[in-house]
Coordinates of C-alpha atoms and ligand atoms in Angstrom, one line a residue:
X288 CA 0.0 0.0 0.0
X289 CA 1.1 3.1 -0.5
X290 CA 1.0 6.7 1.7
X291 CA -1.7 9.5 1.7
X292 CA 0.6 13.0 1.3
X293 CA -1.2 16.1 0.0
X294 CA -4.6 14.6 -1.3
X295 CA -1.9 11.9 -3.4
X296 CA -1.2 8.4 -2.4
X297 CA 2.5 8.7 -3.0
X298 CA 5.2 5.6 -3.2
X299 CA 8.8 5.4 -2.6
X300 CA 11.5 3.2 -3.9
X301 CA 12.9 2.0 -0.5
X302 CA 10.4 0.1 1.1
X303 CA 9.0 -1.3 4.9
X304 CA 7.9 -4.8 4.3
X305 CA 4.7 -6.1 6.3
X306 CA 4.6 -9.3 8.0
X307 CA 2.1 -11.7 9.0
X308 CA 3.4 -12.2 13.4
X309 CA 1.7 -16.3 13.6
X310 CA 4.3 -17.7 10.3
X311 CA 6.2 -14.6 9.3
X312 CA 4.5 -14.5 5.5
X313 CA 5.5 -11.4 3.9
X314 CA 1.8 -9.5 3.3
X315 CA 2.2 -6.3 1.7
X316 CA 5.2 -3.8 1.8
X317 CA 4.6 0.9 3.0
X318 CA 6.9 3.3 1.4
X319 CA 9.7 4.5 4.2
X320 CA 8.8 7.9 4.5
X321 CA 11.6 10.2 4.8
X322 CA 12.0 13.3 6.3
X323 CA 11.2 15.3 3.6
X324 CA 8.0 13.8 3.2
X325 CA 7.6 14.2 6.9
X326 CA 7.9 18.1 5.7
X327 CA 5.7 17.6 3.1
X328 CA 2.8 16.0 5.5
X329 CA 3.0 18.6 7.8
X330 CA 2.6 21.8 5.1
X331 CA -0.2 19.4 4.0
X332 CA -2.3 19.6 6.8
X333 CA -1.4 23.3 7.6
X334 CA -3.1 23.9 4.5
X335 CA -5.6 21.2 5.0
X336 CA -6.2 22.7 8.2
X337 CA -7.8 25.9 6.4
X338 CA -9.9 23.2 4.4
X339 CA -11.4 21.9 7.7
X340 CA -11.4 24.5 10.2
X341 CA -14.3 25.7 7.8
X342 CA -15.9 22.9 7.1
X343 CA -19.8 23.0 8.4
X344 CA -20.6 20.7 11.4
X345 CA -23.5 18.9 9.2
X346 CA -20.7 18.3 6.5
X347 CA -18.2 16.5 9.1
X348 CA -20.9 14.6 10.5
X349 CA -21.9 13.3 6.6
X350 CA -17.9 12.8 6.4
X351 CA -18.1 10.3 9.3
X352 CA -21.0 8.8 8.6
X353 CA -19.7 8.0 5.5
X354 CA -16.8 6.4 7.2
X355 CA -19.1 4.2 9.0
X356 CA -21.1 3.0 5.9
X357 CA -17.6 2.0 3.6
X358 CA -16.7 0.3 7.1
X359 CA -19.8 -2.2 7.6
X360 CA -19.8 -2.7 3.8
X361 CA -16.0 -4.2 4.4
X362 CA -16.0 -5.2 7.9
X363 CA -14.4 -8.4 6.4
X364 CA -11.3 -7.1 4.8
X365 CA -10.8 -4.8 8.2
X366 CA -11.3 -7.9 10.4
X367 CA -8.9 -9.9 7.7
X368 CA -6.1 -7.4 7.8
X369 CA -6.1 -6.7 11.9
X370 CA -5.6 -10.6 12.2
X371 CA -3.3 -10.7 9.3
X372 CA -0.7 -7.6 10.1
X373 CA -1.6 -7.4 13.7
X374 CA -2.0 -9.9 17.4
X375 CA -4.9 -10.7 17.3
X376 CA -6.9 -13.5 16.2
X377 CA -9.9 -13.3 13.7
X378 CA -12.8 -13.0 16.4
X379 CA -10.5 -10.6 18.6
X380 CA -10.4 -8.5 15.1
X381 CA -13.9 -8.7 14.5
X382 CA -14.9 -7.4 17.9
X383 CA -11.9 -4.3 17.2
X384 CA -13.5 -3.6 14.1
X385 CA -16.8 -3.3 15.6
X386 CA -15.9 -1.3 18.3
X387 CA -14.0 1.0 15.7
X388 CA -17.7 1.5 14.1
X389 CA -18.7 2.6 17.4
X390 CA -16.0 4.7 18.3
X391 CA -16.7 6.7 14.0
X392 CA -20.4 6.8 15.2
X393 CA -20.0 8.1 18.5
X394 CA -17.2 10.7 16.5
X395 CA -20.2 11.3 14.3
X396 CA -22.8 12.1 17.2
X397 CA -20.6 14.2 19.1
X398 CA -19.3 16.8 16.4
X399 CA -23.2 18.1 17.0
X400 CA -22.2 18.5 20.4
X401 CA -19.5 20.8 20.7
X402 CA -20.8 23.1 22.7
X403 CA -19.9 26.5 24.7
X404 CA -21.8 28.4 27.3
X405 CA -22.9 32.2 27.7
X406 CA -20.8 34.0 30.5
X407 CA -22.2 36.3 33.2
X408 CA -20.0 39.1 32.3
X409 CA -22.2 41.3 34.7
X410 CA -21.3 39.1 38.1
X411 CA -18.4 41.7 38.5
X412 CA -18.6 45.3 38.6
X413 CA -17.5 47.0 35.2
X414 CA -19.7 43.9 33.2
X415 CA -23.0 45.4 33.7
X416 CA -23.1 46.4 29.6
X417 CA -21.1 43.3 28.7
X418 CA -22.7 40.1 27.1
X419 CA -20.9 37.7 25.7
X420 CA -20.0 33.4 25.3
X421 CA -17.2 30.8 24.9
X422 CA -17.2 28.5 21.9
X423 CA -15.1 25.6 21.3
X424 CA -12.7 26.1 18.2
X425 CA -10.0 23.2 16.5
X426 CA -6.6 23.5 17.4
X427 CA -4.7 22.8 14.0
X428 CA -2.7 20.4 12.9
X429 CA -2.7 17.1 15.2
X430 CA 0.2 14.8 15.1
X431 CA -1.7 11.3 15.2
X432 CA 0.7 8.6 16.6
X433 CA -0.3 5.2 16.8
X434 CA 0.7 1.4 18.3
X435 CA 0.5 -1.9 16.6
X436 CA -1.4 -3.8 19.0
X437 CA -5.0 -2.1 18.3
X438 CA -3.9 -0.8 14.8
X439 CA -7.8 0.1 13.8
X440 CA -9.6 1.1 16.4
X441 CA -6.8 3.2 18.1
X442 CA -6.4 5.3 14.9
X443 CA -10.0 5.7 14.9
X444 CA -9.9 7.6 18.2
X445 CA -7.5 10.1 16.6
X446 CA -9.7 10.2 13.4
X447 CA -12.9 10.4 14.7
X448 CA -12.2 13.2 17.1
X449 CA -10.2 15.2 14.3
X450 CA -12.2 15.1 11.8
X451 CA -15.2 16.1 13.7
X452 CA -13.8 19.0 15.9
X453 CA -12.5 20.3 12.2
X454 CA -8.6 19.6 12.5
X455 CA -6.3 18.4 10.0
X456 CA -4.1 15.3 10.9
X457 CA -0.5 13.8 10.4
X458 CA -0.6 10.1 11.0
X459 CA 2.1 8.2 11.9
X460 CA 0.6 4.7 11.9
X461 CA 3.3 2.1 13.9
X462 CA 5.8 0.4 11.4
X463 CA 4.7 -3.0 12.3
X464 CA 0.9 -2.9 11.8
X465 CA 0.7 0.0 9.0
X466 CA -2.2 -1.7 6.5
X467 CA -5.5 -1.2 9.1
X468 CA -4.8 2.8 9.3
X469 CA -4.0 3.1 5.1
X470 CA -7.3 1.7 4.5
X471 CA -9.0 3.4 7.4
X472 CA -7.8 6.8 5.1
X473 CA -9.1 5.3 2.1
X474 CA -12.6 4.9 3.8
X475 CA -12.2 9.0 4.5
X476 CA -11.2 9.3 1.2
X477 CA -14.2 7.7 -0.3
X478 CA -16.3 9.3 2.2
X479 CA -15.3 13.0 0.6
X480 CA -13.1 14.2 2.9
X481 CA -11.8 17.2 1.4
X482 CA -7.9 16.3 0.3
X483 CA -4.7 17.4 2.7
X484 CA -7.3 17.3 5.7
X485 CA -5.7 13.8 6.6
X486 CA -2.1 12.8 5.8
X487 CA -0.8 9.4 6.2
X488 CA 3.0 8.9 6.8
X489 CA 4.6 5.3 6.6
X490 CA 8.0 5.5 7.8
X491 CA 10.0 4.4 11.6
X492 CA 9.6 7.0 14.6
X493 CA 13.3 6.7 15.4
X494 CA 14.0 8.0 11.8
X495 CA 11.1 10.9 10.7
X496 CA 9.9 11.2 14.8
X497 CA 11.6 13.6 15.4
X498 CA 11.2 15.7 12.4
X499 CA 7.2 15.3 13.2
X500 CA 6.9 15.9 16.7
X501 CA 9.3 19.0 17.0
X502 CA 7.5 20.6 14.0
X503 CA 6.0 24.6 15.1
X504 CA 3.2 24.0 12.8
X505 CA 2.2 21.1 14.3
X506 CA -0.5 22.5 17.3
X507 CA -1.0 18.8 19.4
X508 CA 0.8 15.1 19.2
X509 CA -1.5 12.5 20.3
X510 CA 0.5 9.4 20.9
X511 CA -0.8 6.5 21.8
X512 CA 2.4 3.6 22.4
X513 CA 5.0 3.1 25.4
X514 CA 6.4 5.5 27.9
X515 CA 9.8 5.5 26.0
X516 CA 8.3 6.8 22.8
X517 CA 6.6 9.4 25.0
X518 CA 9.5 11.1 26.9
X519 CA 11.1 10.6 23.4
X520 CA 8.5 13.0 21.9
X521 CA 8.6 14.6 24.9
X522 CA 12.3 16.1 24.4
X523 CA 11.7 17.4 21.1
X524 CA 8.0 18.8 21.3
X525 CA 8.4 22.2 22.4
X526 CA 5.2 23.7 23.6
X527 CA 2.1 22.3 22.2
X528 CA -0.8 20.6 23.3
X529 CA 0.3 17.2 24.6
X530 CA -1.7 13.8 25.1
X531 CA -0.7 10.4 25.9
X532 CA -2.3 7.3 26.3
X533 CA 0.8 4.9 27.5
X534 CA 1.5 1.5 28.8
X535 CA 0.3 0.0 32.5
X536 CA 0.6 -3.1 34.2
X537 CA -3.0 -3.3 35.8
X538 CA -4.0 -5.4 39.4
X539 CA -6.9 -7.5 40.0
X540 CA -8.0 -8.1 43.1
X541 CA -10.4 -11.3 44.1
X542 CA -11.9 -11.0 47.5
X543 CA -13.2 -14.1 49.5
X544 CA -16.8 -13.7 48.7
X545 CA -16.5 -13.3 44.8
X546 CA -18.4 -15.3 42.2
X547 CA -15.5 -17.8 41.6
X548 CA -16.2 -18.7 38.2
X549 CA -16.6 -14.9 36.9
X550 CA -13.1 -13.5 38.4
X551 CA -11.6 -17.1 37.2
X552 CA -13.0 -16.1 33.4
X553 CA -12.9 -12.7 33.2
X554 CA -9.4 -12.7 34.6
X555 CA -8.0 -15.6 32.4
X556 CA -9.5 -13.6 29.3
X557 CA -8.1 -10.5 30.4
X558 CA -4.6 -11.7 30.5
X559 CA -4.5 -13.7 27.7
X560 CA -6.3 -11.5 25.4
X561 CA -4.4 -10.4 22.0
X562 CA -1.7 -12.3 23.5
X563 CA -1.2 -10.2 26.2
X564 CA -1.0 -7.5 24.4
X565 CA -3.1 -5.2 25.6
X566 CA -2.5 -2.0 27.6
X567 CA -5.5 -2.3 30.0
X568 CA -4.3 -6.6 30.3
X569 CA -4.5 -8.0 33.5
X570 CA -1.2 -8.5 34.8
X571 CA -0.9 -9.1 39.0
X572 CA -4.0 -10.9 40.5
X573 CA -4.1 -10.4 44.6
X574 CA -6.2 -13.4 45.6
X575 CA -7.7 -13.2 49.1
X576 CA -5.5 -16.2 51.1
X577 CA -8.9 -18.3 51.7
X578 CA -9.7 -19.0 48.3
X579 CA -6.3 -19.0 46.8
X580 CA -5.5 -22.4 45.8
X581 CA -8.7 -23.2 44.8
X582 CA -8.6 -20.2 42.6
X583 CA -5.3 -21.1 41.1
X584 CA -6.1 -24.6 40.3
X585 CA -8.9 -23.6 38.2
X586 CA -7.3 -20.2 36.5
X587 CA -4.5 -22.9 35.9
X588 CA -6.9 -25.0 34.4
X589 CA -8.8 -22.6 32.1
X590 CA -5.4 -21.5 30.8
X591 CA -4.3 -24.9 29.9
X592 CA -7.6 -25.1 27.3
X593 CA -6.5 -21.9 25.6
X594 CA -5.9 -23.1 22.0
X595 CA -3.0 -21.0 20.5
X596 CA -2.2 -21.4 16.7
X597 CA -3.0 -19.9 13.6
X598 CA -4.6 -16.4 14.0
X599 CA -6.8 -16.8 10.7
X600 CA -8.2 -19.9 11.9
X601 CA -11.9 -19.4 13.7
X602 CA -10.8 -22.1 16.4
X603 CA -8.2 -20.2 17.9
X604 CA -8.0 -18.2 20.8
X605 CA -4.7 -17.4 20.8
X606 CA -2.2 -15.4 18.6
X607 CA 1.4 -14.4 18.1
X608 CA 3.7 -11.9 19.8
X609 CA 4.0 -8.7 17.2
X610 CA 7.9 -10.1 16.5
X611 CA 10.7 -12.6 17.7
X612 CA 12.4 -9.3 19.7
X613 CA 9.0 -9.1 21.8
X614 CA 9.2 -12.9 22.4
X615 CA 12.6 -13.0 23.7
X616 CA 12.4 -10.1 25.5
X617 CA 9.2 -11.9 27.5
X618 CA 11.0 -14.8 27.6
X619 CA 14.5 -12.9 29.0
X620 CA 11.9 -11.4 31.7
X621 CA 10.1 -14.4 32.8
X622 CA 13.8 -16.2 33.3
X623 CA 14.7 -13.3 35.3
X624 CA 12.3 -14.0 37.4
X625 CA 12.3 -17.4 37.7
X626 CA 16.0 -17.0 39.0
X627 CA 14.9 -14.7 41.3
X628 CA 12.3 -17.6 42.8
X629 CA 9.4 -17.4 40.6
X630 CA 7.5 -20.4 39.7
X631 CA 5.9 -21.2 36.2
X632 CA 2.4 -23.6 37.2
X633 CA 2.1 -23.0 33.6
X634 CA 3.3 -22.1 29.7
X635 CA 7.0 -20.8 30.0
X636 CA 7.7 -21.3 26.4
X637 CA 8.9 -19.9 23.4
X638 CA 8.2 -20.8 19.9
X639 CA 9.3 -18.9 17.5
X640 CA 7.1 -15.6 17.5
X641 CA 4.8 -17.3 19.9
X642 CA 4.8 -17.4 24.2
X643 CA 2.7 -20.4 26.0
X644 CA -0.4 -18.7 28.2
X645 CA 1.9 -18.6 31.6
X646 CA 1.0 -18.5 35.0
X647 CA 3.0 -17.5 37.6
X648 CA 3.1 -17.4 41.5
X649 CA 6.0 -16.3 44.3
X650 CA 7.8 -13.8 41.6
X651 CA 9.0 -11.1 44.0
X652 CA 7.5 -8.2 43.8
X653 CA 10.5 -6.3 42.7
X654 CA 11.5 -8.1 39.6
X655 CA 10.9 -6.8 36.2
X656 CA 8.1 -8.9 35.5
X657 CA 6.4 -7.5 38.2
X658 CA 7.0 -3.8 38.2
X659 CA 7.1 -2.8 34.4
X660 CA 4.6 -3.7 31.7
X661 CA 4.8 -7.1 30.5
X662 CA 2.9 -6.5 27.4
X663 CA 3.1 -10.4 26.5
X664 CA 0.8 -13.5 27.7
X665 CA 2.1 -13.6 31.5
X666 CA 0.4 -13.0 34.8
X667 CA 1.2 -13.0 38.5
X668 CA -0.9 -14.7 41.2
X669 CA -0.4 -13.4 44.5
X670 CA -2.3 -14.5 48.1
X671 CA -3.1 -11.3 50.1
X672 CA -4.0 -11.2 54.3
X673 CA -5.9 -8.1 54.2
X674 CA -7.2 -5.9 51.6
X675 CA -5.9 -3.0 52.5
X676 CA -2.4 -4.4 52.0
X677 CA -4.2 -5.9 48.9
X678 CA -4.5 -2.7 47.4
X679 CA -1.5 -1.1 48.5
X680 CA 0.7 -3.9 46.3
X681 CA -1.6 -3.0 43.9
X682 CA -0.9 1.0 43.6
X683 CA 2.8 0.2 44.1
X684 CA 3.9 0.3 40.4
X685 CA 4.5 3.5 38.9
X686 CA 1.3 2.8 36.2
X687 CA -2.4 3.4 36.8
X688 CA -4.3 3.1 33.8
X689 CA -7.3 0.6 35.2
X690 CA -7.3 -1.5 38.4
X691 CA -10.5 -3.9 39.2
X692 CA -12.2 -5.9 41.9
X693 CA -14.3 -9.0 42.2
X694 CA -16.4 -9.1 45.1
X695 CA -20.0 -9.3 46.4
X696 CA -19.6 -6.7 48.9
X697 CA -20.2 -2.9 48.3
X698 CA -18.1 -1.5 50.8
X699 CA -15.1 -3.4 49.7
X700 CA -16.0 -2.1 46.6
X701 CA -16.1 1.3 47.7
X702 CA -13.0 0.8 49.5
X703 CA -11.5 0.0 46.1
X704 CA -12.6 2.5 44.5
X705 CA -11.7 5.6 46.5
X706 CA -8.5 3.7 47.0
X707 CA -6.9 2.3 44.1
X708 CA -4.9 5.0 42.2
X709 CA -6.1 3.9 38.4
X710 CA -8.1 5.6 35.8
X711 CA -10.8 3.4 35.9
X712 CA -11.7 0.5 38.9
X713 CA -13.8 -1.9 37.0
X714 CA -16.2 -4.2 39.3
X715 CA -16.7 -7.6 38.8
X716 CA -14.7 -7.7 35.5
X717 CA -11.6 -7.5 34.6
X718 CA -9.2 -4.7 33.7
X719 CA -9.7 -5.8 30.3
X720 CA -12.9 -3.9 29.8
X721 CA -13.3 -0.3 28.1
X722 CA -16.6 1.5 26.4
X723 CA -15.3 3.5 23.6
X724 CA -17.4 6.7 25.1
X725 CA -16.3 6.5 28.1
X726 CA -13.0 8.5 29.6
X727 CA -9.8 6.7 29.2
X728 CA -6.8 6.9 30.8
X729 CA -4.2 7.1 33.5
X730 CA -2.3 8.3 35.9
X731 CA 1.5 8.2 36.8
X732 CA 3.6 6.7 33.5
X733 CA 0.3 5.8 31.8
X734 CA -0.4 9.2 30.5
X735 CA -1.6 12.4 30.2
X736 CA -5.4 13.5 29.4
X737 CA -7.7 11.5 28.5
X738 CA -9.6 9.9 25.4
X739 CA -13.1 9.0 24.6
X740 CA -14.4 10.8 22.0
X741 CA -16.3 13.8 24.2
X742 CA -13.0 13.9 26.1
X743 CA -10.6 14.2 23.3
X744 CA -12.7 16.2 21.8
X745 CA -12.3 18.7 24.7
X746 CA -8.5 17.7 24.0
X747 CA -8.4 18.9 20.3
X748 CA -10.3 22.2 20.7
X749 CA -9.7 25.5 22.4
X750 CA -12.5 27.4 24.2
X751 CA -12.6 31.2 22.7
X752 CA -14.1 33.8 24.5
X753 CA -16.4 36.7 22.7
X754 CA -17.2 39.5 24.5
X755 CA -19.7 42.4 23.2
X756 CA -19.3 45.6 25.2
X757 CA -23.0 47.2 24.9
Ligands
NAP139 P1 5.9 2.1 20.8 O1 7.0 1.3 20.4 O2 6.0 3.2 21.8 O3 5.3 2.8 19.4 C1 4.1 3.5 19.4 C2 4.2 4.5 18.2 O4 5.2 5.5 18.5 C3 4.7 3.8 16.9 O5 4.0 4.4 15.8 C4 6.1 4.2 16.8 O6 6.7 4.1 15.5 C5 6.1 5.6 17.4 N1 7.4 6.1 17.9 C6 8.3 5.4 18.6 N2 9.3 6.3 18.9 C7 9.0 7.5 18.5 C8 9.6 8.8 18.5 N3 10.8 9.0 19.1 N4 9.0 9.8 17.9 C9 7.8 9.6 17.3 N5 7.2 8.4 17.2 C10 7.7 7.4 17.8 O7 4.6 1.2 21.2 P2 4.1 -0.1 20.6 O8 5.1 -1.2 20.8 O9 3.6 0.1 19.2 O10 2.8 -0.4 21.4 C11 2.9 -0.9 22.7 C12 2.7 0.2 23.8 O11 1.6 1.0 23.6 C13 2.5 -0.4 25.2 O12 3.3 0.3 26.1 C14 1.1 -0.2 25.4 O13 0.7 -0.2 26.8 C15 0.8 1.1 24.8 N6 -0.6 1.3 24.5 C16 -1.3 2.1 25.3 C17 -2.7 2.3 25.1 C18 -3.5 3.2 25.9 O14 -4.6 3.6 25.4 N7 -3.0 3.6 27.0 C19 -3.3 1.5 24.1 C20 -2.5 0.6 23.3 C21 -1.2 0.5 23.6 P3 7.4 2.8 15.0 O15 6.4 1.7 15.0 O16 7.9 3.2 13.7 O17 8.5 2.5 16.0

């Protein structure tokens, strides 16, 4: 496929091959975009950005819809090319693709809801002959930056929010996963947006990332990826409007009195999902001491039944790792930790691009494994006393993007709530659950602001005051 630069889907002669994670099959190959046409992208969008900036609310909305029609009318070939380029399997891509129709419909719904509010210019004295309002206004060009391991639906939450707050966009889709996003522009394409309102640059962040991010003309970066990649952009940025949505390493907790079988398969799901990974993966499970090895013995045994394989293949539940380096580097981390007295009950294995579903108990606290972001299919069981102390190992990493609880009890759930230092405490599910409307995001190293379409639209706009002296 090739690059969407100044209303042209442009090619280059040196190329960035595309490869399938589950048997390494070469797919498709992107043009690697330079730094000139990391130049070029951005005076694009500045003069896109004089396209949208007056393009009519009714007309964005159409723009979006139509986004959401070419989408339904290929959900396939979406689907296909997630579980072909990407972690996941086929019904893990189906379910992405669906929720990136509902994250383009909610983008739709809200552009009509950009709202501002009168202001009582005469609650001070001097305002009595002064009326006047705030409206919401777009904020430029947007630098979109995006990871591999949800490579439609995350780029939809740049898109969506864009497009209808009347921005104009540089994407830089990740290197691995680049296909999903190209034909996400197509579908804008086809759906009349106006050209140079989106660009779409193929090329590595450590080469044209720079050249992007530290750009004056560029008014936000939205990144979406690891904490590296943020304080990378960090350095260079300069002062523009900043948002992150980064990695985490989210708890569980299972008290006593939860519904066994829901906290076993929720959790299990949760960890295992896209092959672990998955920012908002569950990662540490503090079980209450009383129900511990009863709760092991069966997350053990649900993990044992997950079928790993082929990601094309309906039957399977789980996929690859992106690459070989991710694989190692899980495996280098769980050896780590086994020499520092972990125990594996189960997985532990490399093959190839792949990791076994592991489970893991007694890995101290302190090692690796347990303190950064695994992003691969491993999780920690714990036993906990008390739950205080519970959730106190819980908020000890340095992440706090979502934290959950299972338990019957509402003041234990309260307890949780007001206690744990996360974004979002999900109840009686695991981490691994997010509404595309609803706020997202963390604390500590998992970020800065927040997405959801009604809150990044408050991201990507500026309130403007107007002020009529009578
Ligand atoms: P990554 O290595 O940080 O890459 C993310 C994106 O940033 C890619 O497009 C990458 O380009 C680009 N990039 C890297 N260095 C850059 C630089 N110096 N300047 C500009 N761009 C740069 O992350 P990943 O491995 O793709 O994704 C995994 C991470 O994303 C995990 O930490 C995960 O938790 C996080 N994540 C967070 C959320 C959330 O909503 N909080 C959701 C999903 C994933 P290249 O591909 O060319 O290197």
């Amino acid at each position: 496929m090739r690059m969407l630069i100044g209303g042209e889907w442009v090619d280059r002669a040196e190329k960035l091959p595309v490869y399938r994670p589950f048997d390494g099959q070469l797919i498709d190959q992107v043009p690697a975009g330079t730094k000139e046409d990391a130049l070029k992208a951005i005076e694009s969008a500045v003069e896109g950005f004089q396209i949208s900036r007056r393009l009519p609310v009714y007309k964005r909305m159409e723009i979006l819809w139509g986004v959401v029609d070419y989408l339904k009318k290929n959900f396939n070939d979406f689907a296909m090319t997630i579980a072909s380029e990407g972690v996941k399997t086929i019904r893990e891509a189906r379910k992405e693709t669906a929720r990136c129709l509902n994250t383009l419909s909610i983008s739709a719904e809200e552009a009509r809801r950009i709202l501002g509010e009168t202001i009582p210019f005469d609650s001070f004295p001097g305002g009595e002959n002064r009326v006047g309002y705030y409206y919401r206004f777009p904020i430029g060009v947007i630098l979109a930056i995006t990871p591999f391991n949800d490579p439609l639906n995350l780029v939809a939450h740049k898109l969506g929010p864009a497009i209808a707050a009347g921005n104009s966009v540089v994407l830089k889709p990740a290197t691995d996963t680049p296909l999903s996003a190209l034909k996400l522009g197509e579908a804008f394409v086809q759906a009349g947006l106006p050209p140079k309102v989106l660009n779409i640059i193929t090329g590595r962040g450590s080469e044209i990332g720079d050249t992007l991010a530290s750009h004056p003309a560029v008014r936000m970066i939205t990144l979406t990826g690891g904490v590296e990649a943020g304080l990378d952009i960090l350095k260079v940025s300069g002062l523009k409007k900043i948002s992150m949505e980064l990695g985490s390493n989210c708890p569980v907790i299972v008290c006593e009195d939860a519904d066994m079988t829901k906290a076993v398969d929720y959790s299990v799901s949760g960890a295992f999902w896209a092959a672990g990974q998955n920012c908002i993966g569950v990662q540490r499970i503090f079980i209450q001491e009383k129900i511990f090895d009863d709760y092991v013995q069966r997350f053990v045994e649900k993990t044992k039944k997950i079928k790993v394989g082929n990601q094309l293949d309906e039957e399977t539940d789980m996929g690859a790792m992106i690459n070989e380096r991710e694989a190692k580097r899980v495996e280098e981390w769980v050896n780590e930790a086994v020499s520092q007295g972990g125990k594996v009950l189960t997985g532990g294995q490399r093959h190839g691009n792949f990791y076994d579903p592991t489970v893991m108990v007694e890995v101290p606290e302190t090692a690796k494994l347990a303190v950064e972001e695994i992003f691969g299919p491993v999780v920690l069981l714990y036993k906990y006393h008390h739950l205080d102390e519970a959730i106190k190992r819980a908020n000890s990493v340095n992440y706090g993007l979502h934290a959950a609880i299972f338990t019957q009890d509402i003041n234990k759930a309260f307890k949780a709530i007001h206690e744990l230092d996360f974004g979002s405490v999900i109840i009686n599910d695991s981490t691994d659950y997010r509404l595309d409307q609803m706020p997202f995001g963390g604390v500590k190293n998992s970020g800065l602001g927040r997405e959801g379409i009604k809150f990044s639209l408050l991201e990507q706009t500026e309130p403007k005051v107007v002020c009529f002296t009578l």
